[in-house]
Each structure stands twice: as structure tokens, then as C-alpha cells.
Amino acid sequence: IILILIYLNKIINIKYFNKRKKNAILFYDRHSNNYFHWITDVIPKIIWAKNNQLLDNNFILIPTFKNSFQEESLRMISKKILKLDKNEKLFINSLKYISEFHPSGFPRPNSLIETKNFYLKKYSASYGADKIYISRRKSIRRKLKNENELIKILLNNNFKVLDMEDFDFKKQVQISAKSKIMISTHSAGLTNLMWMKKQSSIIEIRDYKDDTLNPYFAMCSCLNIKYHCYFAKKNNLSNFTSHYDYEIDIDNFIKKFKKIIYKN
């Protein structure tokens, strides 16, 4: 409780807000600007609060959005939102805090399924049989250095090559729901496996030394998605940073996942 009050004290100072007292609930934490953490950690709590009528008489208190997917996804749940700009002061009559449902990266199956079904219905998303590769070429790190060689092969096998940051949240849901195969390096873009049909397949390209960070394996286990991974060579971008890119043996990758890549 003390830590929560210290955190709240940093973002909330006492002042009348439109001269009316308001009740609010805080769901946010320090990782919430990230797509993965927002979709798997924050949104399930807000949907749970909605289903239990906690939003009927409470606003959702949240710092000013840094990413469009936050506001877009949230407004599908409720329009009663209090956004805090930096150094803004609010008077909150009654404030509730919804703590973590689970350790981040190890979600509850029911929470994921509830979130999945909520947005599939809201966006009238339908399942399909597309094959997609999610690129990180616009990112500053965790890019695939020999990606162009892989993309040529994938395009010849009817894959769509996508930069997910080019799409709004609704479109990401709809695109992913239509996909039966998803390939990407370890990235927040893989969070979109959320919207795929059961028994679809994903291939995650990840660091060969990383055998403990398994959020997408955990998600696949919860959602009955077939999980595959390929351990790649990691190339550090500098001796003074933890940032790195990947490099894979293309021939070995294609041979290992031939049945998936060439699947009609």
C-alpha cells in the first residue's frame, strides 16, 4: 500500500477537476506503454472490471497515452477515461488500484481468452488461412540481418510481409485473426498471435542463449496455438549496450520448417 501511495503521489496532486469529485480506478504500471504488456497485462484487468460492473461508477485513470493502440483498445471498453498529462493535478474522491493478475509473461488462460473474444467480436474479425511474416526492419534493434533472403523465399510461398506498426489496433486484430501461420523475431508484434484461430502456428526467432524468456510459448499454451522456435545467432550492436540483432542460417531454417512454410 505504501509503495502504491508513493507512486500515486508522483502522478496525482490534489485539485478540483471540473469542480466535481470523481471516483476512479488505476490499472497502469511502468511497462504499460509496451504492446505486449498492455494487451496481456493491462487490458484483461480492465475487461474484468467492466464485466464486474466496477466501471459503472468509476473512471479509468491513466497517464496520457504514448501509443495509439492504447487509446483505441481502451475506448472499445469504456469512454469514461481520465488522462493525466505531465504535471497535471486532479482531485480524486475515491481511488482504487487493480494489482497484477499474474506475473508478466505468464498470463491466466481465462484472461487471455476473454480478451481475445472481446476484440474479435468488437471488430467483427473473422478467421482465415493467411501466412504472415512480421518484420522489425523499422526497429533499432532485434532486427534480422539477413531478412531479405528469408523474405524472398516467404514471398514465393504466399506469405505477406508486414510492418505491424503501420496498422492501427483494429487492423492488427483483423489481420492476425485471418492468419494461420505467423513468423517473427522475438518482438511485441508476436503478441498478435492472441487473435489467431486454435491450432494455428507461430515460429519465433529468438536468441539461442535465451531459454528462460518464454511469454509467447506461454500464450500459445493458453490459446491452443502451435508454438515453434528457431534459435538464432545474436549480434551485439555495441560493446556498451544490450541491444542486438539476429542472424539465422536460412537454409537450415527453411529445412526445419519446410512443412509449415510450404503448407498451402
PDB file of N, CA and C in Angstrom, residues 19-86:
ATOM      1  N   LYS A  19     -14.484  20.921 -10.953  1.00  0.00           N
ATOM      2  CA  LYS A  19     -15.258  21.239  -9.750  1.00  0.00           C
ATOM      3  C   LYS A  19     -16.172  20.095  -9.329  1.00  0.00           C
ATOM      4  N   ARG A  20     -15.851  18.889  -9.765  1.00  0.00           N
ATOM      5  CA  ARG A  20     -16.644  17.732  -9.374  1.00  0.00           C
ATOM      6  C   ARG A  20     -15.723  16.647  -8.844  1.00  0.00           C
ATOM      7  N   LYS A  21     -16.163  15.986  -7.800  1.00  0.00           N
ATOM      8  CA  LYS A  21     -15.403  14.853  -7.294  1.00  0.00           C
ATOM      9  C   LYS A  21     -15.643  13.653  -8.190  1.00  0.00           C
ATOM     10  N   LYS A  22     -14.581  12.885  -8.453  1.00  0.00           N
ATOM     11  CA  LYS A  22     -14.714  11.724  -9.329  1.00  0.00           C
ATOM     12  C   LYS A  22     -14.130  10.494  -8.650  1.00  0.00           C
ATOM     13  N   ASN A  23     -14.722   9.361  -8.938  1.00  0.00           N
ATOM     14  CA  ASN A  23     -14.191   8.077  -8.498  1.00  0.00           C
ATOM     15  C   ASN A  23     -13.435   7.456  -9.670  1.00  0.00           C
ATOM     16  N   ALA A  24     -12.318   6.833  -9.386  1.00  0.00           N
ATOM     17  CA  ALA A  24     -11.507   6.294 -10.479  1.00  0.00           C
ATOM     18  C   ALA A  24     -10.799   5.015 -10.069  1.00  0.00           C
ATOM     19  N   ILE A  25     -10.357   4.275 -11.095  1.00  0.00           N
ATOM     20  CA  ILE A  25      -9.572   3.058 -10.893  1.00  0.00           C
ATOM     21  C   ILE A  25      -8.284   3.194 -11.697  1.00  0.00           C
ATOM     22  N   LEU A  26      -7.168   2.854 -11.073  1.00  0.00           N
ATOM     23  CA  LEU A  26      -5.866   2.877 -11.734  1.00  0.00           C
ATOM     24  C   LEU A  26      -5.462   1.454 -12.090  1.00  0.00           C
ATOM     25  N   PHE A  27      -5.135   1.230 -13.370  1.00  0.00           N
ATOM     26  CA  PHE A  27      -4.728  -0.092 -13.851  1.00  0.00           C
ATOM     27  C   PHE A  27      -3.277  -0.110 -14.313  1.00  0.00           C
ATOM     28  N   TYR A  28      -2.676   1.021 -14.473  1.00  0.00           N
ATOM     29  CA  TYR A  28      -1.413   1.209 -15.172  1.00  0.00           C
ATOM     30  C   TYR A  28      -0.205   0.765 -14.354  1.00  0.00           C
ATOM     31  N   ASP A  29       0.893   0.387 -15.042  1.00  0.00           N
ATOM     32  CA  ASP A  29       2.173   0.180 -14.382  1.00  0.00           C
ATOM     33  C   ASP A  29       3.288   0.642 -15.318  1.00  0.00           C
ATOM     34  N   ARG A  30       4.528   0.486 -14.911  1.00  0.00           N
ATOM     35  CA  ARG A  30       5.640   1.087 -15.644  1.00  0.00           C
ATOM     36  C   ARG A  30       5.911   0.446 -17.000  1.00  0.00           C
ATOM     37  N   HIS A  31       5.358  -0.734 -17.259  1.00  0.00           N
ATOM     38  CA  HIS A  31       5.586  -1.398 -18.543  1.00  0.00           C
ATOM     39  C   HIS A  31       4.435  -1.179 -19.536  1.00  0.00           C
ATOM     40  N   SER A  32       3.427  -0.437 -19.146  1.00  0.00           N
ATOM     41  CA  SER A  32       2.173  -0.455 -19.889  1.00  0.00           C
ATOM     42  C   SER A  32       2.198   0.232 -21.247  1.00  0.00           C
ATOM     43  N   ASN A  33       3.270   0.949 -21.595  1.00  0.00           N
ATOM     44  CA  ASN A  33       3.361   1.538 -22.927  1.00  0.00           C
ATOM     45  C   ASN A  33       3.766   0.520 -23.983  1.00  0.00           C
ATOM     46  N   ASN A  34       4.201  -0.641 -23.547  1.00  0.00           N
ATOM     47  CA  ASN A  34       4.603  -1.707 -24.462  1.00  0.00           C
ATOM     48  C   ASN A  34       3.373  -2.506 -24.902  1.00  0.00           C
ATOM     49  N   TYR A  35       3.308  -2.825 -26.186  1.00  0.00           N
ATOM     50  CA  TYR A  35       2.136  -3.506 -26.754  1.00  0.00           C
ATOM     51  C   TYR A  35       1.855  -4.835 -26.055  1.00  0.00           C
ATOM     52  N   PHE A  36       2.907  -5.626 -25.841  1.00  0.00           N
ATOM     53  CA  PHE A  36       2.718  -6.919 -25.177  1.00  0.00           C
ATOM     54  C   PHE A  36       2.139  -6.746 -23.784  1.00  0.00           C
ATOM     55  N   HIS A  37       2.738  -5.885 -22.984  1.00  0.00           N
ATOM     56  CA  HIS A  37       2.294  -5.711 -21.598  1.00  0.00           C
ATOM     57  C   HIS A  37       0.905  -5.072 -21.543  1.00  0.00           C
ATOM     58  N   TRP A  38       0.635  -4.160 -22.463  1.00  0.00           N
ATOM     59  CA  TRP A  38      -0.685  -3.525 -22.487  1.00  0.00           C
ATOM     60  C   TRP A  38      -1.782  -4.552 -22.784  1.00  0.00           C
ATOM     61  N   ILE A  39      -1.555  -5.375 -23.805  1.00  0.00           N
ATOM     62  CA  ILE A  39      -2.577  -6.328 -24.232  1.00  0.00           C
ATOM     63  C   ILE A  39      -2.724  -7.491 -23.266  1.00  0.00           C
ATOM     64  N   THR A  40      -1.641  -7.998 -22.712  1.00  0.00           N
ATOM     65  CA  THR A  40      -1.727  -9.202 -21.880  1.00  0.00           C
ATOM     66  C   THR A  40      -1.834  -8.917 -20.386  1.00  0.00           C
ATOM     67  N   ASP A  41      -1.366  -7.735 -19.950  1.00  0.00           N
ATOM     68  CA  ASP A  41      -1.373  -7.434 -18.515  1.00  0.00           C
ATOM     69  C   ASP A  41      -2.445  -6.427 -18.116  1.00  0.00           C
ATOM     70  N   VAL A  42      -2.596  -5.354 -18.900  1.00  0.00           N
ATOM     71  CA  VAL A  42      -3.489  -4.259 -18.509  1.00  0.00           C
ATOM     72  C   VAL A  42      -4.920  -4.477 -18.994  1.00  0.00           C
ATOM     73  N   ILE A  43      -5.080  -4.727 -20.287  1.00  0.00           N
ATOM     74  CA  ILE A  43      -6.423  -4.857 -20.854  1.00  0.00           C
ATOM     75  C   ILE A  43      -7.252  -5.953 -20.174  1.00  0.00           C
ATOM     76  N   PRO A  44      -6.689  -7.138 -19.849  1.00  0.00           N
ATOM     77  CA  PRO A  44      -7.507  -8.141 -19.153  1.00  0.00           C
ATOM     78  C   PRO A  44      -8.067  -7.641 -17.828  1.00  0.00           C
ATOM     79  N   LYS A  45      -7.320  -6.802 -17.113  1.00  0.00           N
ATOM     80  CA  LYS A  45      -7.815  -6.260 -15.849  1.00  0.00           C
ATOM     81  C   LYS A  45      -8.987  -5.315 -16.091  1.00  0.00           C
ATOM     82  N   ILE A  46      -8.890  -4.514 -17.152  1.00  0.00           N
ATOM     83  CA  ILE A  46      -9.961  -3.547 -17.438  1.00  0.00           C
ATOM     84  C   ILE A  46     -11.226  -4.265 -17.896  1.00  0.00           C
ATOM     85  N   ILE A  47     -11.074  -5.294 -18.714  1.00  0.00           N
ATOM     86  CA  ILE A  47     -12.244  -6.072 -19.143  1.00  0.00           C
ATOM     87  C   ILE A  47     -12.878  -6.772 -17.952  1.00  0.00           C
ATOM     88  N   TRP A  48     -12.058  -7.302 -17.056  1.00  0.00           N
ATOM     89  CA  TRP A  48     -12.577  -7.924 -15.832  1.00  0.00           C
ATOM     90  C   TRP A  48     -13.369  -6.907 -15.008  1.00  0.00           C
ATOM     91  N   ALA A  49     -12.840  -5.699 -14.887  1.00  0.00           N
ATOM     92  CA  ALA A  49     -13.536  -4.656 -14.122  1.00  0.00           C
ATOM     93  C   ALA A  49     -14.864  -4.298 -14.776  1.00  0.00           C
ATOM     94  N   LYS A  50     -14.874  -4.254 -16.100  1.00  0.00           N
ATOM     95  CA  LYS A  50     -16.115  -3.955 -16.811  1.00  0.00           C
ATOM     96  C   LYS A  50     -17.156  -5.046 -16.577  1.00  0.00           C
ATOM     97  N   ASN A  51     -16.729  -6.300 -16.689  1.00  0.00           N
ATOM     98  CA  ASN A  51     -17.652  -7.423 -16.527  1.00  0.00           C
ATOM     99  C   ASN A  51     -18.185  -7.536 -15.102  1.00  0.00           C
ATOM    100  N   ASN A  52     -17.460  -6.957 -14.156  1.00  0.00           N
ATOM    101  CA  ASN A  52     -17.898  -6.978 -12.765  1.00  0.00           C
ATOM    102  C   ASN A  52     -18.476  -5.636 -12.307  1.00  0.00           C
ATOM    103  N   GLN A  53     -18.891  -4.830 -13.300  1.00  0.00           N
ATOM    104  CA  GLN A  53     -19.588  -3.563 -13.072  1.00  0.00           C
ATOM    105  C   GLN A  53     -18.769  -2.530 -12.284  1.00  0.00           C
ATOM    106  N   LEU A  54     -17.458  -2.706 -12.216  1.00  0.00           N
ATOM    107  CA  LEU A  54     -16.630  -1.744 -11.491  1.00  0.00           C
ATOM    108  C   LEU A  54     -16.451  -0.444 -12.262  1.00  0.00           C
ATOM    109  N   LEU A  55     -16.722  -0.464 -13.571  1.00  0.00           N
ATOM    110  CA  LEU A  55     -16.583   0.745 -14.365  1.00  0.00           C
ATOM    111  C   LEU A  55     -17.872   1.557 -14.427  1.00  0.00           C
ATOM    112  N   ASP A  56     -18.940   1.024 -13.855  1.00  0.00           N
ATOM    113  CA  ASP A  56     -20.223   1.732 -13.911  1.00  0.00           C
ATOM    114  C   ASP A  56     -20.146   3.079 -13.209  1.00  0.00           C
ATOM    115  N   ASN A  57     -19.458   3.115 -12.076  1.00  0.00           N
ATOM    116  CA  ASN A  57     -19.395   4.337 -11.272  1.00  0.00           C
ATOM    117  C   ASN A  57     -17.966   4.833 -11.073  1.00  0.00           C
ATOM    118  N   ASN A  58     -17.066   4.377 -11.942  1.00  0.00           N
ATOM    119  CA  ASN A  58     -15.667   4.773 -11.830  1.00  0.00           C
ATOM    120  C   ASN A  58     -15.088   5.123 -13.192  1.00  0.00           C
ATOM    121  N   PHE A  59     -14.243   6.146 -13.210  1.00  0.00           N
ATOM    122  CA  PHE A  59     -13.469   6.456 -14.394  1.00  0.00           C
ATOM    123  C   PHE A  59     -12.211   5.584 -14.408  1.00  0.00           C
ATOM    124  N   ILE A  60     -11.639   5.415 -15.599  1.00  0.00           N
ATOM    125  CA  ILE A  60     -10.347   4.753 -15.734  1.00  0.00           C
ATOM    126  C   ILE A  60      -9.276   5.835 -15.702  1.00  0.00           C
ATOM    127  N   LEU A  61      -8.405   5.782 -14.709  1.00  0.00           N
ATOM    128  CA  LEU A  61      -7.340   6.766 -14.560  1.00  0.00           C
ATOM    129  C   LEU A  61      -6.073   6.242 -15.213  1.00  0.00           C
ATOM    130  N   ILE A  62      -5.501   7.030 -16.109  1.00  0.00           N
ATOM    131  CA  ILE A  62      -4.351   6.561 -16.862  1.00  0.00           C
ATOM    132  C   ILE A  62      -3.498   7.742 -17.309  1.00  0.00           C
ATOM    133  N   PRO A  63      -2.172   7.602 -17.324  1.00  0.00           N
ATOM    134  CA  PRO A  63      -1.329   8.679 -17.867  1.00  0.00           C
ATOM    135  C   PRO A  63      -1.646   8.909 -19.338  1.00  0.00           C
ATOM    136  N   THR A  64      -1.304  10.090 -19.836  1.00  0.00           N
ATOM    137  CA  THR A  64      -1.550  10.400 -21.243  1.00  0.00           C
ATOM    138  C   THR A  64      -0.955   9.310 -22.131  1.00  0.00           C
ATOM    139  N   PHE A  65      -1.721   8.863 -23.104  1.00  0.00           N
ATOM    140  CA  PHE A  65      -1.300   7.765 -23.964  1.00  0.00           C
ATOM    141  C   PHE A  65      -0.061   8.117 -24.765  1.00  0.00           C
ATOM    142  N   LYS A  66       0.870   7.185 -24.802  1.00  0.00           N
ATOM    143  CA  LYS A  66       2.058   7.356 -25.632  1.00  0.00           C
ATOM    144  C   LYS A  66       1.901   6.661 -26.971  1.00  0.00           C
ATOM    145  N   ASN A  67       0.962   5.714 -27.049  1.00  0.00           N
ATOM    146  CA  ASN A  67       0.768   4.940 -28.274  1.00  0.00           C
ATOM    147  C   ASN A  67      -0.711   4.896 -28.628  1.00  0.00           C
ATOM    148  N   SER A  68      -1.007   4.946 -29.915  1.00  0.00           N
ATOM    149  CA  SER A  68      -2.395   4.989 -30.358  1.00  0.00           C
ATOM    150  C   SER A  68      -3.153   3.713 -30.009  1.00  0.00           C
ATOM    151  N   PHE A  69      -2.450   2.550 -29.976  1.00  0.00           N
ATOM    152  CA  PHE A  69      -3.155   1.302 -29.672  1.00  0.00           C
ATOM    153  C   PHE A  69      -3.749   1.316 -28.272  1.00  0.00           C
ATOM    154  N   GLN A  70      -3.157   2.092 -27.359  1.00  0.00           N
ATOM    155  CA  GLN A  70      -3.685   2.153 -26.002  1.00  0.00           C
ATOM    156  C   GLN A  70      -5.065   2.802 -25.980  1.00  0.00           C
ATOM    157  N   GLU A  71      -5.150   3.976 -26.571  1.00  0.00           N
ATOM    158  CA  GLU A  71      -6.429   4.681 -26.546  1.00  0.00           C
ATOM    159  C   GLU A  71      -7.477   3.959 -27.378  1.00  0.00           C
ATOM    160  N   GLU A  72      -7.091   3.456 -28.535  1.00  0.00           N
ATOM    161  CA  GLU A  72      -8.053   2.781 -29.404  1.00  0.00           C
ATOM    162  C   GLU A  72      -8.640   1.539 -28.728  1.00  0.00           C
ATOM    163  N   SER A  73      -7.789   0.724 -28.144  1.00  0.00           N
ATOM    164  CA  SER A  73      -8.282  -0.500 -27.495  1.00  0.00           C
ATOM    165  C   SER A  73      -9.093  -0.181 -26.253  1.00  0.00           C
ATOM    166  N   LEU A  74      -8.685   0.847 -25.522  1.00  0.00           N
ATOM    167  CA  LEU A  74      -9.376   1.193 -24.283  1.00  0.00           C
ATOM    168  C   LEU A  74     -10.764   1.752 -24.545  1.00  0.00           C
ATOM    169  N   ARG A  75     -10.903   2.562 -25.583  1.00  0.00           N
ATOM    170  CA  ARG A  75     -12.203   3.181 -25.865  1.00  0.00           C
ATOM    171  C   ARG A  75     -13.231   2.177 -26.373  1.00  0.00           C
ATOM    172  N   MET A  76     -12.796   0.989 -26.746  1.00  0.00           N
ATOM    173  CA  MET A  76     -13.750  -0.064 -27.073  1.00  0.00           C
ATOM    174  C   MET A  76     -14.373  -0.641 -25.808  1.00  0.00           C
ATOM    175  N   ILE A  77     -13.725  -0.420 -24.674  1.00  0.00           N
ATOM    176  CA  ILE A  77     -14.225  -0.930 -23.401  1.00  0.00           C
ATOM    177  C   ILE A  77     -15.041   0.119 -22.667  1.00  0.00           C
ATOM    178  N   SER A  78     -14.535   1.352 -22.633  1.00  0.00           N
ATOM    179  CA  SER A  78     -15.217   2.419 -21.897  1.00  0.00           C
ATOM    180  C   SER A  78     -14.781   3.781 -22.431  1.00  0.00           C
ATOM    181  N   LYS A  79     -15.702   4.740 -22.369  1.00  0.00           N
ATOM    182  CA  LYS A  79     -15.388   6.121 -22.747  1.00  0.00           C
ATOM    183  C   LYS A  79     -15.087   6.962 -21.511  1.00  0.00           C
ATOM    184  N   LYS A  80     -15.244   6.366 -20.340  1.00  0.00           N
ATOM    185  CA  LYS A  80     -15.027   7.107 -19.092  1.00  0.00           C
ATOM    186  C   LYS A  80     -13.549   7.025 -18.704  1.00  0.00           C
ATOM    187  N   ILE A  81     -12.763   7.916 -19.298  1.00  0.00           N
ATOM    188  CA  ILE A  81     -11.310   7.878 -19.130  1.00  0.00           C
ATOM    189  C   ILE A  81     -10.812   9.223 -18.612  1.00  0.00           C
ATOM    190  N   LEU A  82      -9.979   9.183 -17.603  1.00  0.00           N
ATOM    191  CA  LEU A  82      -9.271  10.374 -17.133  1.00  0.00           C
ATOM    192  C   LEU A  82      -7.814  10.230 -17.530  1.00  0.00           C
ATOM    193  N   LYS A  83      -7.351  11.094 -18.441  1.00  0.00           N
ATOM    194  CA  LYS A  83      -5.958  11.055 -18.881  1.00  0.00           C
ATOM    195  C   LYS A  83      -5.167  12.126 -18.145  1.00  0.00           C
ATOM    196  N   LEU A  84      -4.021  11.734 -17.663  1.00  0.00           N
ATOM    197  CA  LEU A  84      -3.160  12.645 -16.919  1.00  0.00           C
ATOM    198  C   LEU A  84      -1.998  13.119 -17.779  1.00  0.00           C
ATOM    199  N   ASP A  85      -1.955  14.415 -18.049  1.00  0.00           N
ATOM    200  CA  ASP A  85      -0.780  14.984 -18.681  1.00  0.00           C
ATOM    201  C   ASP A  85       0.296  15.186 -17.624  1.00  0.00           C
ATOM    202  N   LYS A  86       1.524  15.323 -18.075  1.00  0.00           N
ATOM    203  CA  LYS A  86       2.622  15.522 -17.142  1.00  0.00           C
ATOM    204  C   LYS A  86       2.385  16.773 -16.306  1.00  0.00           C
TER     205      LYS A  86
END
